[in-house]
Coordinates of N, CA and C in Angstrom, one line a residue:
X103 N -100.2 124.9 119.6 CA -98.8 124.8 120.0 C -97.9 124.4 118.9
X104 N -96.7 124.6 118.7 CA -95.5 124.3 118.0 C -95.1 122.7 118.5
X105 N -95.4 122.3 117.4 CA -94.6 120.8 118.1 C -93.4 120.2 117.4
X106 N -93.1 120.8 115.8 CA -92.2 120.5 115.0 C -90.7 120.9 115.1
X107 N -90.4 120.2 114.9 CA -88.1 120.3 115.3 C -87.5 119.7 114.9
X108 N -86.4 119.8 114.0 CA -85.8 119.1 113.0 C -84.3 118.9 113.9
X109 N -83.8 118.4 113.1 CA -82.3 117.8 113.7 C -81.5 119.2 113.9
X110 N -81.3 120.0 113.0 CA -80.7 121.1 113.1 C -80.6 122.1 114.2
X111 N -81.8 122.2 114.6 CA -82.6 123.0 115.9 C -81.9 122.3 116.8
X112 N -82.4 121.3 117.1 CA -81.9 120.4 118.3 C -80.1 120.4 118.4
X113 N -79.9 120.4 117.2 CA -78.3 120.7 117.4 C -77.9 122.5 117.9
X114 N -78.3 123.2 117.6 CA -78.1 124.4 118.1 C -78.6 124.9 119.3
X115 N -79.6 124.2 119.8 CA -80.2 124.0 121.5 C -79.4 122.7 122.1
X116 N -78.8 122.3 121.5 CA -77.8 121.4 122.2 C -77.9 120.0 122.9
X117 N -79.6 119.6 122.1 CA -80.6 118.3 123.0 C -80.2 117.4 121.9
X118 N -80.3 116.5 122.3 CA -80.6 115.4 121.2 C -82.2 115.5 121.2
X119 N -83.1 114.4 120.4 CA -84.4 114.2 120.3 C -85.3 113.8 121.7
X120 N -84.8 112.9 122.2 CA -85.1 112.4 123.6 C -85.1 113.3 124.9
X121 N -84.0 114.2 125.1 CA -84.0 115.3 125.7 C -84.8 116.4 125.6
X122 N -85.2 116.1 123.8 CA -85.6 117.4 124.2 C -87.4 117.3 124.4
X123 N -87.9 116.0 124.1 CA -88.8 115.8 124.3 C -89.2 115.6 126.1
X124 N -88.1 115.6 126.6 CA -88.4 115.3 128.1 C -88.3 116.7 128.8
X125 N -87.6 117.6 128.1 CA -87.8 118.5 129.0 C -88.8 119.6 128.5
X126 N -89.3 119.7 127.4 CA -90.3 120.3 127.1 C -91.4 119.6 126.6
X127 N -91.6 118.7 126.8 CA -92.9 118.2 126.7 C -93.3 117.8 125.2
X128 N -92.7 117.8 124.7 CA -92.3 117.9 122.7 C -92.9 118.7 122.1
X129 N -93.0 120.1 123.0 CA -93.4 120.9 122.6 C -92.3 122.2 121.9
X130 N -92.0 122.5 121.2 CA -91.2 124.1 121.0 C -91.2 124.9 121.6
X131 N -92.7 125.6 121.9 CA -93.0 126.7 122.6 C -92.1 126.6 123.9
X132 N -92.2 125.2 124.3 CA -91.8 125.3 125.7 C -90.1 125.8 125.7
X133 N -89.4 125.6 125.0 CA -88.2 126.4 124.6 C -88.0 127.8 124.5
X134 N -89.1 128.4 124.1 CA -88.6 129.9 123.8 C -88.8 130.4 125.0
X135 N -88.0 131.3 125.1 CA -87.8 132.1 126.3 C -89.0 132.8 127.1
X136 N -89.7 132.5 128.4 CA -90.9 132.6 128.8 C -91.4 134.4 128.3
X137 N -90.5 135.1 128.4 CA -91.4 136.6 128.5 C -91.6 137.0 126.8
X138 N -91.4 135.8 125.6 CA -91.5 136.1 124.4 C -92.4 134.9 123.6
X139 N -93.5 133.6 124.9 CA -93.9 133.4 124.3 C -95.6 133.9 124.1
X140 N -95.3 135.1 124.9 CA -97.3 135.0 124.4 C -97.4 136.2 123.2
X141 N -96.3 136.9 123.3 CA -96.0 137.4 121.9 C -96.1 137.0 121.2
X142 N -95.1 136.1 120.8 CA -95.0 135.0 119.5 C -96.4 134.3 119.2
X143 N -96.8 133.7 120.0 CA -97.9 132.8 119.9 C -99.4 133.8 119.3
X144 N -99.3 135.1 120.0 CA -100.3 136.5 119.8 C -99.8 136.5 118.0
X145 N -98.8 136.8 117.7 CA -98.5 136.6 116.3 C -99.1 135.9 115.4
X146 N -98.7 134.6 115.3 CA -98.9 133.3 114.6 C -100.1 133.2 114.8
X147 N -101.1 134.1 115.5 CA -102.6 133.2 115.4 C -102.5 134.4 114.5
X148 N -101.9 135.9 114.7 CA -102.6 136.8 113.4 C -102.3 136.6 112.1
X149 N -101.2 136.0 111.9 CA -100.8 135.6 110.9 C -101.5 134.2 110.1
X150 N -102.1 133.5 111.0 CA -102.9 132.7 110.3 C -104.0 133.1 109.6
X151 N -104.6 134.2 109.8 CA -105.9 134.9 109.6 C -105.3 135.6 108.2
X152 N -104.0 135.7 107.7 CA -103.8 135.9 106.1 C -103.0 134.8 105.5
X153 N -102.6 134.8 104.4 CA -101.9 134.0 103.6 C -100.6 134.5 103.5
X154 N -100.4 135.7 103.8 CA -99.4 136.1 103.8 C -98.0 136.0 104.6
X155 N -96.3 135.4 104.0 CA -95.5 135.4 104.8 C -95.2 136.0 105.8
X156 N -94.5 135.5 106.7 CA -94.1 136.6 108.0 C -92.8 136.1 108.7
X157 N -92.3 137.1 109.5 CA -91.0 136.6 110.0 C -91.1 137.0 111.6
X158 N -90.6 136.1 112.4 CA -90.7 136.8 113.4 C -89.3 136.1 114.2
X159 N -88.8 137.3 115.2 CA -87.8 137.0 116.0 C -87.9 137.0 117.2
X160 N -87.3 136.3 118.4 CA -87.6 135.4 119.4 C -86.1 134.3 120.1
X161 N -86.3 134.8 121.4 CA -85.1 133.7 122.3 C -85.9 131.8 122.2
X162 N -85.0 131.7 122.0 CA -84.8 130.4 122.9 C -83.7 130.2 123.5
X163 N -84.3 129.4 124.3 CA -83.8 128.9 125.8 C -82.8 127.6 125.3
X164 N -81.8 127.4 124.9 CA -80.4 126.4 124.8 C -80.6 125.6 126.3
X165 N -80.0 124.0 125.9 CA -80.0 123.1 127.3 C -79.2 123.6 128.1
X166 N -77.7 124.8 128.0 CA -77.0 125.2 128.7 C -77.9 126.2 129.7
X167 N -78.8 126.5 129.2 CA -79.8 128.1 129.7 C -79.0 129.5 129.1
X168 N -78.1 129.2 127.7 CA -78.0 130.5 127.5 C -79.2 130.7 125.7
X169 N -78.9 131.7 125.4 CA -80.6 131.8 124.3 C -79.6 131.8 123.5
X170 N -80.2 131.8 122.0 CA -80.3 132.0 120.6 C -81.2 133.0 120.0
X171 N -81.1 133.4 119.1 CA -82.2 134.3 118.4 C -82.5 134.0 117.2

């Protein structure tokens, strides 16, 4: 799972640190928009299997409930 979030993140999802640990479990994943996480996640395990950079794009879910990309 994604557990890392920096101050900047949290300011464009609109939580402070505390919030955002309460409502996702201090998790990331739990942020992104449910029908784009087994995608994502299907990714990042292929992408671990090279060395190679990658980019990928993906909603999240904002405290308002509207997304980011």
């Amino acid at each position: 799972p994604l557990y890392f979030i920096n101050d900047k993140m949290l300011e464009y999802l609109g939580y402070d640190y505390d919030e955002f640990v309460e409502t996702t479990s201090g998790m990331v994943l739990n942020c992104i928009y449910c029908d784009d996480q087994e995608m994502l996640s299907s990714q990042v395990q292929e992408c671990f299997k090279t060395d190679k950079t990658y980019v990928m794009v993906y909603r999240m879910v904002k405290k308002d409930n509207s997304f980011i990309w």
